[in-house]
Amino acid sequence: GHKSPKNSHSTAESTAPPICTTMMSKVIVAMALFGATTEAAFKMGRPAVVAEGNPYADVDAFYVNPSYKTELQGSIDTASGTVKATLTSMLDVPSAYWIDVKSKILGNGTSSVQGILTDAASKSTPPLVTLIVYDLPNRDCKAKASNGEICCIYNDDGTCDYDTDPGTCDNGLKEYYDDYIDPFASILADFEGKVPIVLIIEPDSLANMATNMADPHCSNSASAYETGIPYAIKALKTACPSCSLYMDAAHGGWLGWEDGYTSFVSLVKDLGIETYLRGFATNVANYQTIGTQCSSDTDCIQGPNKDDPCCADPCDLLSQYNRANNEMNYVSILKTAMTSSMPSFEPHFIIDSGRNGVADMRNDCANWCNARGAGVGYIPTTETNNPANVDAYFWLKTPGESDGCTQYIPDPSDPTGMTKGDACPRYDSMCGSTDSLGSKSGEPYSPEAGKWFDYQIKMLAENAVLYNDDDAAVTDDTPSTTDDAPSTDDHSSDCADLYDQCGGIGWTGATTCCSGTCTAEGDYYSQCSPSTVA
């Protein structure tokens, strides 16, 4: 799971327009290793050749997966007003594609690495493709449900046995290498120099090693992680020297304490992976605010300038002596620690802005699953608050894809998601938190992780902050209509449709519901909920 404070811790193709106006030097493609086989390159001890420069700068197009456009269009078709306008504006916004199962490596369609890169290479200007590498043995060891596809030891039902010490996890690692990393690397080699590629490496893995070794599930997975991660990074970089690799670095609400980030830095150094990396990705699939970076003389905890905007602290981290109250401050802290430990390493960062448009919608920032009241964050851009540290804000978690299921998944015959379906086999109790969609009456059941969540994407659009500029907000002046309201009556503009916002601090729209009841979901968000739930 994607932890937070005190949780010790498809059809037509589309290419997105440029996301960046800040021009940097072009990526210099280093070809010294091209042609060497993955295994041979490591055994010969050849040094990594790192792609130079910000991969998101100076490229002309960014890949938008056709399957994303199809899912989004389905939600657009049943939306109205500003939500519909916002969703429509998102159709050509690029996001990362998660390679979270072995079956997504090979194939002709745009749900596989091979198919996506083939599609991208066919364009007159091949767009930059961002992929998430995510299939370690015993993946996501801190989760309350078995989320791994590859296991060190399998239970009879095919899930991972996290409770038994697997020793060196030889079987799981062999499966990871043979069926996932090596085929992945082979495909990347086929497109080396033809398609610009960014890889985000194994979300949550090193962060779990840094902070959660007291959990037997994670200590039993440590050998898989500490052996598998260096293998993956070296294999992928050797196969594709021009690829830019960013290791996942959790977020400030997880690793922002000194013991957390120093442990993480030590792991990076001990594993010897820094020379292969462009840097790190933060806030992947989470909701932490980007914020603004404090100057070196600002002390948000004890200083006289703690009222500076850079000290805004929606997750109450500063009172816990965590200075990573926003992701810009976290990046600054982590970069300083990295360069102090490894003076020749100057990491750069990507921050996931897919769903952090609202800073303070959670009662407890440890709740990471389908957060109620969240909004889409800044569209991908290289115009970051500190380009020297942060290469880009990018949608690494695709907005609209579920974080995980409620105890029961929605019945597929009911498009509203309000009808209870089968028990979810991978239910994580964190997805039943008080901040999670589906935990309150009047909310639909949540689908499994990665599945499209129509109710959520409309909420995210309702609360979106797409630009770091209030004047750039998406507006729509057409009369509000909806295809999925329970009544066919025309609704006047003074009432909100079912599941639309109807109140909250700063809300200026309708405060009565055309049907149902306006229900407060916190100080900043109220929505129209059905009066009764089937």
mmCIF file of N, CA and C in Angstrom, residues 398-402 451-454 456-457:
data_model
loop_
_atom_site.group_PDB
_atom_site.id
_atom_site.type_symbol
_atom_site.label_atom_id
_atom_site.label_comp_id
_atom_site.label_asym_id
_atom_site.label_seq_id
_atom_site.Cartn_x
_atom_site.Cartn_y
_atom_site.Cartn_z
ATOM 1 N N THR A 398 -2.544 6.961 -12.881
ATOM 2 C CA THR A 398 -3.563 7.456 -13.795
ATOM 3 C C THR A 398 -4.805 7.881 -13.019
ATOM 4 N N PRO A 399 -5.192 9.154 -13.075
ATOM 5 C CA PRO A 399 -6.421 9.562 -12.391
ATOM 6 C C PRO A 399 -7.619 8.767 -12.914
ATOM 7 N N GLY A 400 -8.406 8.244 -11.984
ATOM 8 C CA GLY A 400 -9.568 7.449 -12.368
ATOM 9 C C GLY A 400 -9.385 5.963 -12.179
ATOM 10 N N GLU A 401 -8.145 5.534 -11.952
ATOM 11 C CA GLU A 401 -7.905 4.121 -11.675
ATOM 12 C C GLU A 401 -7.916 3.907 -10.165
ATOM 13 N N SER A 402 -8.686 2.933 -9.718
ATOM 14 C CA SER A 402 -8.890 2.680 -8.294
ATOM 15 C C SER A 402 -7.588 2.316 -7.588
ATOM 16 N N LYS A 451 -8.552 -0.762 -11.764
ATOM 17 C CA LYS A 451 -9.774 -0.741 -12.565
ATOM 18 C C LYS A 451 -10.341 0.682 -12.600
ATOM 19 N N TRP A 452 -11.058 0.983 -13.677
ATOM 20 C CA TRP A 452 -11.617 2.325 -13.829
ATOM 21 C C TRP A 452 -12.720 2.559 -12.810
ATOM 22 N N PHE A 453 -12.692 3.741 -12.181
ATOM 23 C CA PHE A 453 -13.616 4.089 -11.103
ATOM 24 C C PHE A 453 -14.324 5.384 -11.517
ATOM 25 N N ASP A 454 -15.477 5.227 -12.148
ATOM 26 C CA ASP A 454 -16.191 6.359 -12.736
ATOM 27 C C ASP A 454 -16.540 7.417 -11.686
ATOM 28 N N GLN A 456 -15.075 8.055 -8.927
ATOM 29 C CA GLN A 456 -13.863 8.728 -8.457
ATOM 30 C C GLN A 456 -13.360 9.755 -9.460
ATOM 31 N N ILE A 457 -13.331 9.424 -10.749
ATOM 32 C CA ILE A 457 -12.783 10.369 -11.722
ATOM 33 C C ILE A 457 -13.641 11.624 -11.798
#
